[in-house]
Short mmCIF file of C-alpha atoms and ligand atoms in Angstrom, two decimals:
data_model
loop_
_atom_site.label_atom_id
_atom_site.label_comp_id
_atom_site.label_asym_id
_atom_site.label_seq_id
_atom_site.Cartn_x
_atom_site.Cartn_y
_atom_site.Cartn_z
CA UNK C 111 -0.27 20.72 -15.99
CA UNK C 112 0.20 17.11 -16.13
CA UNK C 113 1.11 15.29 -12.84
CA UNK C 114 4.65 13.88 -12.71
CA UNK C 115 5.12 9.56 -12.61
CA UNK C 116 6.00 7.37 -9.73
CA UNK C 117 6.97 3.66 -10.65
CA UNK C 118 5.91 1.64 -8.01
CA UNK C 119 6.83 -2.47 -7.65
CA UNK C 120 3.29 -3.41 -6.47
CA UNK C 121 3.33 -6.76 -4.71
CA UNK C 122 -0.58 -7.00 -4.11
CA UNK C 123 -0.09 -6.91 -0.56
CA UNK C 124 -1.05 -4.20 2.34
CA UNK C 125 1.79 -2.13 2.18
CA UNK C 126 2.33 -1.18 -1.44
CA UNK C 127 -1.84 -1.34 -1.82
CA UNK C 128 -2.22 1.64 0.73
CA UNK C 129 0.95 3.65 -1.24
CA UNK C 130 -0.73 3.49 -4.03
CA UNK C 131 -3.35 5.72 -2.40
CA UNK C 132 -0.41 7.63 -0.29
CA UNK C 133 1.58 7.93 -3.38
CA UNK C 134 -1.54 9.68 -5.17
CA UNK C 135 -3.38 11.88 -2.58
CA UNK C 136 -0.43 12.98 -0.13
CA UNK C 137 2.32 13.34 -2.96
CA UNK C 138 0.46 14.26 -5.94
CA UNK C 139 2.06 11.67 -8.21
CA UNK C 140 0.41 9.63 -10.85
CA UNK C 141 1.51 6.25 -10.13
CA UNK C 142 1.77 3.31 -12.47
CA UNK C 143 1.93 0.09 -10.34
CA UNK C 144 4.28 -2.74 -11.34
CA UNK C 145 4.22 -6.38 -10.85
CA UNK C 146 7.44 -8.67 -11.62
CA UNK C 147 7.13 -12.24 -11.53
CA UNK C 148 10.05 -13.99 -10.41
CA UNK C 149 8.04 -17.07 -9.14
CA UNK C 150 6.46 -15.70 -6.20
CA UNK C 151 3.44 -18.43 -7.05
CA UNK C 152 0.59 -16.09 -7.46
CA UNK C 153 -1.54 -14.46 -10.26
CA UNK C 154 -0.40 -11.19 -11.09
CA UNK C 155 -2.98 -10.15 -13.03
CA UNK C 156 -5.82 -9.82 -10.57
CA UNK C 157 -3.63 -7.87 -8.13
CA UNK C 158 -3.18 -6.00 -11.43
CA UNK C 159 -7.02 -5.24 -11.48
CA UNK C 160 -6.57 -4.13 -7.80
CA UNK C 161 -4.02 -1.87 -8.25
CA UNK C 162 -6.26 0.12 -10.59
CA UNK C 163 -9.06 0.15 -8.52
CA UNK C 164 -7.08 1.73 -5.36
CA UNK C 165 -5.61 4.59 -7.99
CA UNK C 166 -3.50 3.34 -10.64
CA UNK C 167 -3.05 5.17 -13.54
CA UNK C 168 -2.00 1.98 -15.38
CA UNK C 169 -0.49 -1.21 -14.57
CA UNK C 170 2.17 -3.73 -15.73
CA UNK C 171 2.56 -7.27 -15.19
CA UNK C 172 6.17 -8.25 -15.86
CA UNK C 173 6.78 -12.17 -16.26
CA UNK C 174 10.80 -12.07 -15.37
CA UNK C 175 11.35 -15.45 -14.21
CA UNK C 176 13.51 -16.80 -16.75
CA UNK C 177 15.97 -13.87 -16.75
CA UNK C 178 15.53 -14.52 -12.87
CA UNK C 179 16.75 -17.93 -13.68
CA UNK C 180 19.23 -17.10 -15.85
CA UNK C 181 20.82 -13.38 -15.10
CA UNK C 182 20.95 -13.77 -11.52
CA UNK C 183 20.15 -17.40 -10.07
CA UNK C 184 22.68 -18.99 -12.23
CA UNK C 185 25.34 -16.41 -11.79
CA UNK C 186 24.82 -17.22 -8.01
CA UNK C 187 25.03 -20.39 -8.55
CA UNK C 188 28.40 -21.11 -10.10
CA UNK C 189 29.90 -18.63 -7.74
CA UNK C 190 28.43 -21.31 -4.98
CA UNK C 191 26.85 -17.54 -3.23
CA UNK C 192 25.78 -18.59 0.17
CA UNK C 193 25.77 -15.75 2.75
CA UNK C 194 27.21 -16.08 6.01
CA UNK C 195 27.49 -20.52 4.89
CA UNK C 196 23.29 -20.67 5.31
CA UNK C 197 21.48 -18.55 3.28
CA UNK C 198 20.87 -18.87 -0.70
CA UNK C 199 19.70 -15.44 -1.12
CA UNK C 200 16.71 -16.10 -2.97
CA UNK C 201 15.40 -12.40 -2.06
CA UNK C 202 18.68 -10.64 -2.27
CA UNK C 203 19.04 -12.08 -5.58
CA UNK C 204 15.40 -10.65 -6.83
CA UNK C 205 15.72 -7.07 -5.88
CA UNK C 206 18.35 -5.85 -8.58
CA UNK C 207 16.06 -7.57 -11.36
CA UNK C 208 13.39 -5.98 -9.80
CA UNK C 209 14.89 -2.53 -9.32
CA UNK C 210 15.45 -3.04 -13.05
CA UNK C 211 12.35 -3.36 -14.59
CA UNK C 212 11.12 -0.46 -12.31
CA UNK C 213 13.99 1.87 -14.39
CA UNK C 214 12.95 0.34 -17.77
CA UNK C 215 9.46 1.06 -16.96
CA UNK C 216 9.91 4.61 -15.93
CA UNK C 217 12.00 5.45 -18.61
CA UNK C 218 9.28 4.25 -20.93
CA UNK C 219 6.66 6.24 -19.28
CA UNK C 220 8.85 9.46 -18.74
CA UNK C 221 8.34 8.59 -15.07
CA UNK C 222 10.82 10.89 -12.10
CA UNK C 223 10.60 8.28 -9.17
CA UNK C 224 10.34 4.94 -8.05
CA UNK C 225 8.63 3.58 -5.60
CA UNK C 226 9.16 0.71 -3.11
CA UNK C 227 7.43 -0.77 0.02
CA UNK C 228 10.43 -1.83 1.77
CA UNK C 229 10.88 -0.82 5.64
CA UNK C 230 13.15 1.35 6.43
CA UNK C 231 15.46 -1.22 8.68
CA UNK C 232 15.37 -4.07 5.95
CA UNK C 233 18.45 -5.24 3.55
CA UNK C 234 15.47 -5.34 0.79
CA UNK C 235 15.48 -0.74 0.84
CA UNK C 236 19.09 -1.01 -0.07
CA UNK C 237 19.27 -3.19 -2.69
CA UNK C 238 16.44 -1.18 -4.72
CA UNK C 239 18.06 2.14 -3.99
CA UNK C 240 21.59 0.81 -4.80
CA UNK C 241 20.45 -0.13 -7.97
CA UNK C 242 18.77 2.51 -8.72
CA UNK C 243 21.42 5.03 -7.60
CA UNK C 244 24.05 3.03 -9.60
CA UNK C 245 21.45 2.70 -13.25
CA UNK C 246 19.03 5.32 -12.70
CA UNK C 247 20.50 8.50 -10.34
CA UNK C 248 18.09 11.16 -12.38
CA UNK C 249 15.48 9.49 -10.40
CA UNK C 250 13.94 9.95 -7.24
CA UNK C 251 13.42 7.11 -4.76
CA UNK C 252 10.43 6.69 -2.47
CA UNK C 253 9.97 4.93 -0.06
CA UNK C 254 6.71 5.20 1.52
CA UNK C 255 7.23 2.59 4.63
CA UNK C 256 10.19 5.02 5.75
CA UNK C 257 8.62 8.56 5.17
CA UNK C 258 4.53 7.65 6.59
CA UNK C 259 3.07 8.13 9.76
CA UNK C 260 1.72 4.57 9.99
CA UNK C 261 3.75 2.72 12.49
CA UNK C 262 1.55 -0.56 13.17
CA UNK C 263 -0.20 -2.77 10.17
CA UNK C 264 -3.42 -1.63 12.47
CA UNK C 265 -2.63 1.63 11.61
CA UNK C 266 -2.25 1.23 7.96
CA UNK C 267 -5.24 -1.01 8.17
CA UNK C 268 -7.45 1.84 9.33
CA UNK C 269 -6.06 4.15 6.99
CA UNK C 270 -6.91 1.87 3.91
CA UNK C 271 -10.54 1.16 5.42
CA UNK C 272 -11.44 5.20 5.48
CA UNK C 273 -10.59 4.82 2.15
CA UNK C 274 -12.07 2.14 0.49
CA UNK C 275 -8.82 0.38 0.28
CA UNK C 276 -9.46 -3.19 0.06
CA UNK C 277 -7.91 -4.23 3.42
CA UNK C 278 -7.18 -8.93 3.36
CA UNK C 279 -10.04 -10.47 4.84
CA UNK C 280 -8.54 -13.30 5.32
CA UNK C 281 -6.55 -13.30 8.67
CA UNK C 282 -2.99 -12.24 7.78
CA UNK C 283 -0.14 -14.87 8.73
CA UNK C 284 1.94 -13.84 11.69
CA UNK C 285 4.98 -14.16 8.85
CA UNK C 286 6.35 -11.89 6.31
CA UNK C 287 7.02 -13.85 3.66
CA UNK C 288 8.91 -13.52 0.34
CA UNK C 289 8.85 -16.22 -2.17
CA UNK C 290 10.61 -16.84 -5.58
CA UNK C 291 11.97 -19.39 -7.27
CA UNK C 292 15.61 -19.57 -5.30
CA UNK C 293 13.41 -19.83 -2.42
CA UNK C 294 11.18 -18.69 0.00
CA UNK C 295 12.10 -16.36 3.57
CA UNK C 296 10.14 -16.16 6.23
CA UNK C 297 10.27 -13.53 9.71
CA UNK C 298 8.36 -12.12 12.17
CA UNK C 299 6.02 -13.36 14.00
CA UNK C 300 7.51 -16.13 17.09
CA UNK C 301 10.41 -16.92 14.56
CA UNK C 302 11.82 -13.11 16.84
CA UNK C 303 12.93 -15.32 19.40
CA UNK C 304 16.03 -16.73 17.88
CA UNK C 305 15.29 -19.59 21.17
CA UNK C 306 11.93 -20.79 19.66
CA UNK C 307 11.87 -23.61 17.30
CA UNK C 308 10.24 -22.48 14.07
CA UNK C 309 6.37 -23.66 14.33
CA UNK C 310 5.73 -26.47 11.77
CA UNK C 311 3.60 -23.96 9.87
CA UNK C 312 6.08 -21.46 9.36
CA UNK C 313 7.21 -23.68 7.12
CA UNK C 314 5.66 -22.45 3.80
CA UNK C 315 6.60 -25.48 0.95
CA UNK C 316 8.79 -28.47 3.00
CA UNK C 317 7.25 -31.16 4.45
CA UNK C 318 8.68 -32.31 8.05
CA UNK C 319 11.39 -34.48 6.92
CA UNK C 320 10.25 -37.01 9.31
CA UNK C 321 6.70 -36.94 6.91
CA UNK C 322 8.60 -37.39 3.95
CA UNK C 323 8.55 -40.74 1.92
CA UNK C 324 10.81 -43.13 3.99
CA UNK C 325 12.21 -44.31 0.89
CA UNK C 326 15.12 -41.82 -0.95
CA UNK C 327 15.15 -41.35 -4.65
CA UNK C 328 17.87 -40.72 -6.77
CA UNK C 329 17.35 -38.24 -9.68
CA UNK C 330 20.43 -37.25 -12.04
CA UNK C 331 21.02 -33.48 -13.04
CA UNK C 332 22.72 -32.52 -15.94
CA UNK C 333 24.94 -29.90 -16.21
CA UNK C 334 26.45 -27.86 -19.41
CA UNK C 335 29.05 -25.17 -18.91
CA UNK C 336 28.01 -24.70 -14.89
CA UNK C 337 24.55 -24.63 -16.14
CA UNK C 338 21.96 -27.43 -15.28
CA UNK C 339 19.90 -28.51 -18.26
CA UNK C 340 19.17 -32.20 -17.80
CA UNK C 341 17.27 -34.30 -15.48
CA UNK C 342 16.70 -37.73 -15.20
CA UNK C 343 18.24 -37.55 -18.38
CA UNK C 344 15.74 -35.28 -20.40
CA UNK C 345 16.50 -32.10 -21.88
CA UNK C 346 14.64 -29.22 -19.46
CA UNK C 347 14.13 -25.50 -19.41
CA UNK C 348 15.71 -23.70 -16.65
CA UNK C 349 12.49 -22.52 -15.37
CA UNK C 350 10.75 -26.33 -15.16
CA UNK C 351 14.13 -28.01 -13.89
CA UNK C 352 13.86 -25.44 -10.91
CA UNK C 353 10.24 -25.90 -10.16
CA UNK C 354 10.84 -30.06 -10.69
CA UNK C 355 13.37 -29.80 -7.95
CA UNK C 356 11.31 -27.74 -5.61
CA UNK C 357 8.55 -29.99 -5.92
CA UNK C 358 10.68 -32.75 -5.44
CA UNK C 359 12.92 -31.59 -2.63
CA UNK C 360 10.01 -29.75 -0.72
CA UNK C 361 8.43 -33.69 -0.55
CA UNK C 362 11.65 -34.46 1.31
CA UNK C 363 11.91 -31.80 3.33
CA UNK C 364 15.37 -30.78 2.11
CA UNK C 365 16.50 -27.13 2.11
CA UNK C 366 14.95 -26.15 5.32
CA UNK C 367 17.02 -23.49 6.63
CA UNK C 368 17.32 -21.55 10.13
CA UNK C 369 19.43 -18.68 10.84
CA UNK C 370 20.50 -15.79 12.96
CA UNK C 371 22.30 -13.46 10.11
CA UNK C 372 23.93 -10.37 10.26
CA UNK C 373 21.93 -7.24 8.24
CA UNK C 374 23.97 -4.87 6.27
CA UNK C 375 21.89 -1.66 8.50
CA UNK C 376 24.01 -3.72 11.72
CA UNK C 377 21.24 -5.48 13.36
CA UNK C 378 21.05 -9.53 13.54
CA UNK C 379 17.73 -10.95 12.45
CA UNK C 380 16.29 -14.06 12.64
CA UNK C 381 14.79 -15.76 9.58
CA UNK C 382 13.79 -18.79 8.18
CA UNK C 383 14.59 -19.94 4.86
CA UNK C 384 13.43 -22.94 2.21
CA UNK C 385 14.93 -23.93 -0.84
CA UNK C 386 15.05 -27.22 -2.31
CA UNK C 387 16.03 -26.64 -5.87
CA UNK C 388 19.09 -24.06 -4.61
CA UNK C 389 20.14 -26.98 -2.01
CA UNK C 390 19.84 -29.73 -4.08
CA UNK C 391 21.44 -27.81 -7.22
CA UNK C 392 24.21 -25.94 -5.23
CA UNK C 393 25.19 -29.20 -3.87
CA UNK C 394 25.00 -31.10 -7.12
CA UNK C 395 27.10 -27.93 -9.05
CA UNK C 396 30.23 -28.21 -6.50
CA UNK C 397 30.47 -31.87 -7.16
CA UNK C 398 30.99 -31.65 -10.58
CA UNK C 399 33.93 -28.76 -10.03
CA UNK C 400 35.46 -30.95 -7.44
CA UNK C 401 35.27 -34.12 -10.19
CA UNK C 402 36.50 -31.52 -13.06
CA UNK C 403 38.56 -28.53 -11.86
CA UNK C 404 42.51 -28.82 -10.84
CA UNK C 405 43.42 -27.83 -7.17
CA UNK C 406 44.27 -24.85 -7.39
CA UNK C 407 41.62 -23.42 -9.38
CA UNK C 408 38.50 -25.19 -7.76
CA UNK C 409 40.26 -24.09 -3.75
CA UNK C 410 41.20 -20.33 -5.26
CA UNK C 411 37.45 -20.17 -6.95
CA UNK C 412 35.67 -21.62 -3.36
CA UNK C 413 36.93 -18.55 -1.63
CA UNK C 414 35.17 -16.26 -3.85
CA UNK C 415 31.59 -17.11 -3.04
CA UNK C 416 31.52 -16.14 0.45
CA UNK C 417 32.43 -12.37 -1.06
CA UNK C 418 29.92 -13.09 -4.16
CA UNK C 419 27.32 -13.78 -1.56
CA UNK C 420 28.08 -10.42 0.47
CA UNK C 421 27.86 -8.72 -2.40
CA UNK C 422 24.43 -10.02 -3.47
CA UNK C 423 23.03 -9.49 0.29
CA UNK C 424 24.73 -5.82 0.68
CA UNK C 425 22.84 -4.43 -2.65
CA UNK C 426 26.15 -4.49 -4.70
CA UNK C 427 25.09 -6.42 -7.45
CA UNK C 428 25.25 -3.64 -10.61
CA UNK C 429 29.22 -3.03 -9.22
CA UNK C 430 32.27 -3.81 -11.51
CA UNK C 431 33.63 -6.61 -8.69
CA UNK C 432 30.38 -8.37 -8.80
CA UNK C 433 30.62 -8.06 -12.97
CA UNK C 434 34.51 -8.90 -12.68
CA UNK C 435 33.77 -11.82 -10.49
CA UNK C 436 31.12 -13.26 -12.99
CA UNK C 437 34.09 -12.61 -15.72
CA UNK C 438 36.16 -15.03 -13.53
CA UNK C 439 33.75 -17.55 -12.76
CA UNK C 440 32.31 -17.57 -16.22
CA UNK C 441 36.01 -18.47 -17.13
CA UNK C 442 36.46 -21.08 -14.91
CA UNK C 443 32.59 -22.89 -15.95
CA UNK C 444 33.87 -24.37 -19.27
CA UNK C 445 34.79 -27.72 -18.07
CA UNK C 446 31.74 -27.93 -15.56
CA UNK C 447 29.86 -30.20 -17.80
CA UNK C 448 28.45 -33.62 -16.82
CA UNK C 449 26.01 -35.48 -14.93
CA UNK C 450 25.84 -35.64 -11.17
CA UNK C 451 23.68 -38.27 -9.50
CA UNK C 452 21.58 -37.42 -5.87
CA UNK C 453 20.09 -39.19 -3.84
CA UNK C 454 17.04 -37.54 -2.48
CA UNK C 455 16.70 -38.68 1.92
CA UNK C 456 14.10 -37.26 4.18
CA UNK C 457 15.81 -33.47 4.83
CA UNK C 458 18.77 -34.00 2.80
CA UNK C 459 20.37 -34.85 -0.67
CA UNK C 460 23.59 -36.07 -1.09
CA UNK C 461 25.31 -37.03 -4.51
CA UNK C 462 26.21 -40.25 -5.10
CA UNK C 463 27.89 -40.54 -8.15
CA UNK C 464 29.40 -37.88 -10.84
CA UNK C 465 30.76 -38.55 -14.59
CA UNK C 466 32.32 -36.04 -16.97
CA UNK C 467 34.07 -35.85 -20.19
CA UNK C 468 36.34 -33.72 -18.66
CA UNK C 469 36.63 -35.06 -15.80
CA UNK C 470 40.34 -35.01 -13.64
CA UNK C 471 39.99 -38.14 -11.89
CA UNK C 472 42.33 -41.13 -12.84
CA UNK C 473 41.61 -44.10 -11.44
CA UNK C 474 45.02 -45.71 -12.71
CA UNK C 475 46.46 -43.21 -10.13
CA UNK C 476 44.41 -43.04 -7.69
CA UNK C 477 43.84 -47.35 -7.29
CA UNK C 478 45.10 -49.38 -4.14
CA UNK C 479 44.31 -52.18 -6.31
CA UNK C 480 45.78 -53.96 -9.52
CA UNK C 481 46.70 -51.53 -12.13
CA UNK C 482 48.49 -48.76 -10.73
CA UNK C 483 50.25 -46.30 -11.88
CA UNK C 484 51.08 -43.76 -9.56
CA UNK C 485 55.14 -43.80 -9.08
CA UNK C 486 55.28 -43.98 -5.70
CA UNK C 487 59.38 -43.75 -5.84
CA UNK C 488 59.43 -39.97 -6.43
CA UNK C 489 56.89 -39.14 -3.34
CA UNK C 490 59.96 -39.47 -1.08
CA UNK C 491 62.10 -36.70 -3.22
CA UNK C 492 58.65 -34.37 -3.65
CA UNK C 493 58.05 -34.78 0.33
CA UNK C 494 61.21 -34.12 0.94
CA UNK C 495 61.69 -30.75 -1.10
CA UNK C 496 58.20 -29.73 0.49
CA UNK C 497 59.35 -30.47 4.15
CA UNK C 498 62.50 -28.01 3.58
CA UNK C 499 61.37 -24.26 4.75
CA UNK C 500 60.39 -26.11 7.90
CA UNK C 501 64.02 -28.01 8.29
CA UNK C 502 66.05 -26.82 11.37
N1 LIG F 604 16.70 -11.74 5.32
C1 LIG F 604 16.55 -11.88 3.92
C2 LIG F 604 17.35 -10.84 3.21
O1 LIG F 604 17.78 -9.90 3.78
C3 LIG F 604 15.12 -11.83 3.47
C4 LIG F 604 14.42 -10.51 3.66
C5 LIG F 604 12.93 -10.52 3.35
N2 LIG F 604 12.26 -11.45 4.21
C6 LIG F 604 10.93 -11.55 4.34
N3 LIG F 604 10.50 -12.50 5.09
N4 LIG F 604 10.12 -10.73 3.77
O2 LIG F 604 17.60 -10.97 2.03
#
């Protein structure tokens, strides 16, 4: 009799390398190992090799970065998602694609689980099982990190060595890192101490602001329908603007990000974020609405990303209020077109100028100086009329 398929996301790393083995010998599976680029930075395909060597029935290397881009980073975006006001979610935001592929895949290869090398006290376990609880429920979800004996990476270390595992060689950074596109986070290690000042090397892409060039730069960032497509005035796919503004912001050491954050399994954690392109381009986005939207839809739409972002950090993101909020924000994006200018300082941007064909501002109203237009004679009557619920 056959043995039955696990889909595992393979990352190359420790973890997922000794579940291949786990996944094999202790629970019989055959396991096909998975590898989903969403800009991590890395070659997939010789982890690909690896994955066969340590058991893998077959392999697949996944390039998903411009649906990244476009299916989830943009969506996030325009809804201005920023959890807790500090961080851009560039994991949070990976995990449903990822989750994805894995159910794609195993439907493909008649597969009945999933795997996943989250730990078992992480937001990351959540988000994979949400989605694949909400897409997928015929299949089973494992989750090696929260079922094995192996407590301590020394542990797992010695468990890959007796069996020809290959274990890094290289000395493994005190951090756990996850990178993509949106960003990069970064824990462990002295970053625990929510009192210690994150180690200049922590810092995986930014340069110390104070290293950066002493002289700002202003680039100019298109944007069509709440999309950016432009910069410096040439046409550019989503995938190169991003990596253009990392590049560019990690010089100036913008998007460096520290915070204490609340966990949806009720712990507070510590982590350290970067992400130039998200600061720079979240920045740059709510310009534009504040240049182009009327009052009352650009205050009404602000409120929603604080529950957009919860909703992308709590592993709701295949839920009808996440879809029903993209509905509403998709509807409010057709007048965010333009071009928003930034100017690039040692560890911060800050726009500078914005223009828009649809733009709301009138300077005949808005001028102290010759030309305007503004009848100041009916303020007193409107002031008046909005002073009267509070009349005694
Ligand atoms: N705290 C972030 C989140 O919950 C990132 C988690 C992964 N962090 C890491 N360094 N591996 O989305």
């Amino acid at each position: 009799m056959s043995r039955e398929k696990v889909i595992l996301a393979y990352s190359g790393g420790l973890d997922t390398s000794v579940a291949i083995h786990w996944l094999k010998e202790e629970k019989g599976f055959d396991v096909v190992a998975v590898l989903v680029d969403v800009g991590q930075g890395k070659e997939l395909k010789p982890l690909a090799v690896k994955a066969s060597k340590i058991g893998a029935v077959k392999t697949y290397c996944v390039d998903a970065k411009r649906e990244f881009i476009e299916q989830y980073v943009w969506p996030a975006l325009q809804a201005h998602a920023v959890y807790e006001g500090k961080y851009t979610l560039a994991t949070a935001l990976s995990r449903p694609l990822i989750a994805k592929k894995l159910i794609d895949i195993a439907r493909k290869e008649k597969a009945t689980a999933v795997a996943h090398g989250c730990t078992g006290k992480g937001n990351d376990q959540v988000r994979f099982d949400m989605a694949v609880l909400t897409l997928a429920p015929e299949l089973t979800i494992i989750a090696p990190l929260r079922e094995w004996e192996l407590m301590t990476r020394e542990e797992e270390i010695e468990y890959a060595q007796a069996r020809g595992i290959p274990v890094p060689v290289k000395k493994k950074s005190p951090y756990s890192i996850d990178r993509n596109l949106w960003g990069i986070s970064i824990e462990c290690g002295v970053l625990e101490d929510p009192d210690t000042a994150p180690p200049e090397e922590a810092y995986q892409w930014t340069q110390d602001p104070l290293k950066a060039p002493r002289k700002s730069v202003e680039v100019e960032i298109a944007f069509q329908r709440g999309i950016p497509y432009g910069f410096n005035g040439k046409k550019m796919s989503s995938l190169s603007l991003i990596e253009k503004l990392n590049q560019l912001g990690a010089r100036y050491g913008i998007g460096r990000i520290d915070s204490v954050e609340n966990r949806l399994v009720g712990i507070k954690s510590r982590e350290i974020y970067e992400a130039p392109a998200a600061t720079i381009l979240l920045q740059a986005h709510r310009e534009l609405e504040m240049l182009n939207l009327d009052r009352e839809l650009f205050q009404f739409k602000e409120t929603l990303g604080p529950r957009y972002a919860q909703l992308v950090y709590n592993g709701q993101w295949f839920t009808p209020l996440r879809e029903a909020l993209d509905g509403f924000i998709r509807q409010t994006q057709y007048c965010v077109s333009g071009v928003v200018r930034m100017r690039l300082y040692p560890g911060f941007a800050a726009c500078v100028g914005r223009t828009s064909a649809y733009s709301r501002y009138s300077k005949s109203l808005a001028t102290y100086e010759q030309g305007d237009q503004f009848d100041r004679k009916i303020a007193e009557g409107f002031i008046k009329v909005w002073a009267m619920p509070y009349k005694n």
